[in-house]
Amino acid sequence: MSDDEEQEEEEEPLVELGESVPVEGVPLVQVASRLSWPKQQSEVSRREGETVVRTPDGPKRVDELLESIENPYFQSRQEFVNAVREVTGTGPVPTAE
């Protein structure tokens, strides 16, 4: 086997990727990264409330998720992400087919 053939084999992906399937909403961490911390819950709602995020139960608006969180103030981005994930849970996100 020549070196060229060896390189071609190495360059092929190990996992074959399927066709692109759209997923509604943005990742939660994308929303969190657009804000500076600390931040009041009301300010998060004002700035990002209409944004739709991906959850295991399907797309949800940020303000809808914040209604279930009792904490009025988030010290850090991670505190916000953790609080939202307590409401949404973790797991695979459904795709639109």
mmCIF file of C-alpha atoms in Angstrom:
data_model
loop_
_atom_site.group_PDB
_atom_site.id
_atom_site.type_symbol
_atom_site.label_atom_id
_atom_site.label_comp_id
_atom_site.label_asym_id
_atom_site.label_seq_id
_atom_site.Cartn_x
_atom_site.Cartn_y
_atom_site.Cartn_z
ATOM 1 C CA MET A 1 0.000 0.000 0.000
ATOM 2 C CA SER A 2 1.380 3.429 -0.893
ATOM 3 C CA ASP A 3 1.571 6.389 1.460
ATOM 4 C CA ASP A 4 -1.134 8.174 -0.563
ATOM 5 C CA GLU A 5 -3.610 5.317 -0.081
ATOM 6 C CA GLU A 6 -2.843 5.226 3.636
ATOM 7 C CA GLN A 7 -3.504 8.973 3.989
ATOM 8 C CA GLU A 8 -6.810 8.695 2.121
ATOM 9 C CA GLU A 9 -8.022 6.012 4.530
ATOM 10 C CA GLU A 10 -7.048 8.111 7.540
ATOM 11 C CA GLU A 11 -8.871 11.174 6.211
ATOM 12 C CA GLU A 12 -12.250 9.446 5.906
ATOM 13 C CA PRO A 13 -14.595 10.128 8.839
ATOM 14 C CA LEU A 14 -14.921 7.348 11.375
ATOM 15 C CA VAL A 15 -18.650 7.955 11.702
ATOM 16 C CA GLU A 16 -20.776 8.562 8.653
ATOM 17 C CA LEU A 17 -22.892 11.662 9.120
ATOM 18 C CA GLY A 18 -26.512 11.639 8.017
ATOM 19 C CA GLU A 19 -28.474 14.371 6.351
ATOM 20 C CA SER A 20 -28.947 17.594 8.251
ATOM 21 C CA VAL A 21 -32.179 17.604 10.261
ATOM 22 C CA PRO A 22 -33.291 21.007 11.571
ATOM 23 C CA VAL A 23 -33.576 21.540 15.320
ATOM 24 C CA GLU A 24 -35.815 24.372 16.469
ATOM 25 C CA GLY A 25 -34.361 26.841 18.953
ATOM 26 C CA VAL A 26 -30.863 27.718 20.084
ATOM 27 C CA PRO A 27 -28.696 25.995 22.675
ATOM 28 C CA LEU A 28 -29.198 27.279 26.224
ATOM 29 C CA VAL A 29 -25.495 28.033 26.599
ATOM 30 C CA GLN A 30 -25.710 30.345 23.586
ATOM 31 C CA VAL A 31 -28.324 32.436 25.379
ATOM 32 C CA ALA A 32 -26.252 32.418 28.581
ATOM 33 C CA SER A 33 -23.135 33.541 26.726
ATOM 34 C CA ARG A 34 -24.899 36.615 25.313
ATOM 35 C CA LEU A 35 -25.445 38.029 28.800
ATOM 36 C CA SER A 36 -23.033 39.394 31.374
ATOM 37 C CA TRP A 37 -23.277 38.059 34.911
ATOM 38 C CA PRO A 38 -24.526 38.527 37.649
ATOM 39 C CA LYS A 39 -28.031 39.236 36.359
ATOM 40 C CA GLN A 40 -31.535 39.515 37.826
ATOM 41 C CA GLN A 41 -34.093 37.053 36.505
ATOM 42 C CA SER A 42 -36.300 39.935 35.360
ATOM 43 C CA GLU A 43 -33.422 41.337 33.290
ATOM 44 C CA VAL A 44 -32.771 37.932 31.698
ATOM 45 C CA SER A 45 -36.468 37.766 30.832
ATOM 46 C CA ARG A 46 -36.463 41.295 29.410
ATOM 47 C CA ARG A 47 -33.424 40.696 27.195
ATOM 48 C CA GLU A 48 -33.821 37.034 26.201
ATOM 49 C CA GLY A 49 -37.389 36.115 27.197
ATOM 50 C CA GLU A 50 -38.665 35.659 23.646
ATOM 51 C CA THR A 51 -35.694 33.517 22.625
ATOM 52 C CA VAL A 52 -36.597 29.888 21.956
ATOM 53 C CA VAL A 53 -34.167 27.312 23.364
ATOM 54 C CA ARG A 54 -33.806 23.598 22.731
ATOM 55 C CA THR A 55 -35.017 21.277 25.488
ATOM 56 C CA PRO A 56 -35.636 17.524 25.712
ATOM 57 C CA ASP A 57 -39.388 18.302 25.659
ATOM 58 C CA GLY A 58 -39.091 20.426 22.533
ATOM 59 C CA PRO A 59 -38.490 24.138 21.995
ATOM 60 C CA LYS A 60 -39.419 26.494 24.857
ATOM 61 C CA ARG A 61 -39.223 30.253 25.335
ATOM 62 C CA VAL A 62 -36.792 31.468 27.971
ATOM 63 C CA ASP A 63 -39.452 33.483 29.811
ATOM 64 C CA GLU A 64 -41.634 30.360 30.010
ATOM 65 C CA LEU A 65 -38.767 28.450 31.645
ATOM 66 C CA LEU A 66 -37.971 31.316 34.027
ATOM 67 C CA GLU A 67 -41.528 31.183 35.416
ATOM 68 C CA SER A 68 -40.639 27.843 37.036
ATOM 69 C CA ILE A 69 -37.473 29.170 38.699
ATOM 70 C CA GLU A 70 -37.825 30.749 42.132
ATOM 71 C CA ASN A 71 -34.338 32.275 42.245
ATOM 72 C CA PRO A 72 -34.680 36.006 41.415
ATOM 73 C CA TYR A 73 -30.931 36.528 40.885
ATOM 74 C CA PHE A 74 -28.208 34.552 39.111
ATOM 75 C CA GLN A 75 -24.653 35.075 40.348
ATOM 76 C CA SER A 76 -23.072 33.427 37.325
ATOM 77 C CA ARG A 77 -23.727 32.017 33.900
ATOM 78 C CA GLN A 78 -23.353 28.501 35.301
ATOM 79 C CA GLU A 79 -25.927 29.195 38.032
ATOM 80 C CA PHE A 80 -28.400 30.300 35.343
ATOM 81 C CA VAL A 81 -27.702 27.269 33.139
ATOM 82 C CA ASN A 82 -28.033 24.891 36.099
ATOM 83 C CA ALA A 83 -31.334 26.470 37.193
ATOM 84 C CA VAL A 84 -32.829 26.183 33.712
ATOM 85 C CA ARG A 85 -31.594 22.605 33.318
ATOM 86 C CA GLU A 86 -33.298 21.687 36.611
ATOM 87 C CA VAL A 87 -36.551 22.757 34.949
ATOM 88 C CA THR A 88 -35.931 21.249 31.505
ATOM 89 C CA GLY A 89 -33.884 18.200 32.423
ATOM 90 C CA THR A 90 -31.152 16.881 30.178
ATOM 91 C CA GLY A 91 -31.263 14.477 27.321
ATOM 92 C CA PRO A 92 -31.615 14.266 23.575
ATOM 93 C CA VAL A 93 -33.324 17.131 21.819
ATOM 94 C CA PRO A 94 -36.086 16.175 19.363
ATOM 95 C CA THR A 95 -35.550 17.099 15.725
ATOM 96 C CA ALA A 96 -38.108 18.386 13.265
ATOM 97 C CA GLU A 97 -38.889 15.753 10.654
#
